[in-house]
Amino acid sequence: EARGGRESGGGGFVETSGKRVFEIGAAPDVGAANGRAGTWTIDPNNITIQDNAGAHVQIDDTGDPWVSQDDGAVVDATLLVTALNLGTAVHIQTQAAGADMEDGDILVQDAIAWNSAGGLTLEAHNDIFINAAVANAGAGNLDLIADSDGNAAGNVEIGADITLAGSLTASGFDIVNDASAAAAGNVT
């Protein structure tokens, strides 16, 4: 945990990365009783967000210790929602590397629904695919950032409904919206 103080101070910052193998068994607590919640960053290669993923992300990083190099990493949707409901700002960022030279895509395979000011940022080296509903009745925002390397090859493809009380921001080479995206705040 990396919490703020009882009387003041914002929550801390946790980055999940590794040189060899690691597993996440629980969401880190980066909350703050009387301040802004902190941030949790996870940064493998391709990543899928799905239910019943075993409540962990397994990373096998045999290269640079600062850049994850796992192929086919998975984040359990329940673990992600737990962190978001704590008010944590979760930032999932992909790279492009690994034994299979994965592109650095993010796939939302199963629904993500939370109710807090915790924001979710999905930042993909390449594409982001929203194939299941994403909803937040709290004030937390959703930021979808594709094509983070700026090579004009990463898109955001929205194939399921997104419903937010906060704001939705999507950027990339192209934005394909085949579902409805509604936010009480801004939609850009």
PDB file of C-alpha atoms in Angstrom, residues 106 108 120-124 128 130 134 142-146 156-158 162 168-172 175 188:
ATOM      1  CA  ILE A 106      -5.290  -3.816 -25.118  1.00  0.00           C
ATOM      2  CA  VAL A 108     -11.383  -5.375 -22.902  1.00  0.00           C
ATOM      3  CA  LEU A 120      -9.040   4.295 -15.798  1.00  0.00           C
ATOM      4  CA  THR A 121      -6.446   5.008 -18.489  1.00  0.00           C
ATOM      5  CA  LEU A 122      -5.779   2.418 -21.183  1.00  0.00           C
ATOM      6  CA  GLU A 123      -2.679   3.423 -23.169  1.00  0.00           C
ATOM      7  CA  ALA A 124      -1.750   1.069 -26.001  1.00  0.00           C
ATOM      8  CA  ILE A 128      -7.451  -0.705 -28.033  1.00  0.00           C
ATOM      9  CA  ILE A 130     -13.526  -2.387 -26.255  1.00  0.00           C
ATOM     10  CA  VAL A 134     -17.488  -0.244 -19.565  1.00  0.00           C
ATOM     11  CA  LEU A 142     -12.006   6.849 -18.902  1.00  0.00           C
ATOM     12  CA  ASP A 143      -9.071   7.737 -21.166  1.00  0.00           C
ATOM     13  CA  LEU A 144      -8.363   5.558 -24.206  1.00  0.00           C
ATOM     14  CA  ILE A 145      -4.998   6.321 -25.805  1.00  0.00           C
ATOM     15  CA  ALA A 146      -4.069   4.213 -28.841  1.00  0.00           C
ATOM     16  CA  VAL A 156      -9.504   2.724 -30.713  1.00  0.00           C
ATOM     17  CA  GLU A 157     -12.293   0.321 -31.681  1.00  0.00           C
ATOM     18  CA  ILE A 158     -15.420   0.623 -29.502  1.00  0.00           C
ATOM     19  CA  ILE A 162     -19.481   2.865 -22.586  1.00  0.00           C
ATOM     20  CA  LEU A 168     -14.511   9.903 -21.926  1.00  0.00           C
ATOM     21  CA  THR A 169     -11.439  10.758 -23.989  1.00  0.00           C
ATOM     22  CA  ALA A 170     -10.275   8.653 -26.927  1.00  0.00           C
ATOM     23  CA  SER A 171      -7.270   9.286 -29.136  1.00  0.00           C
ATOM     24  CA  GLY A 172      -5.377   7.333 -31.765  1.00  0.00           C
ATOM     25  CA  ILE A 175     -11.581   6.023 -33.637  1.00  0.00           C
ATOM     26  CA  THR A 188     -13.764  13.866 -26.882  1.00  0.00           C
TER      27      THR A 188
END
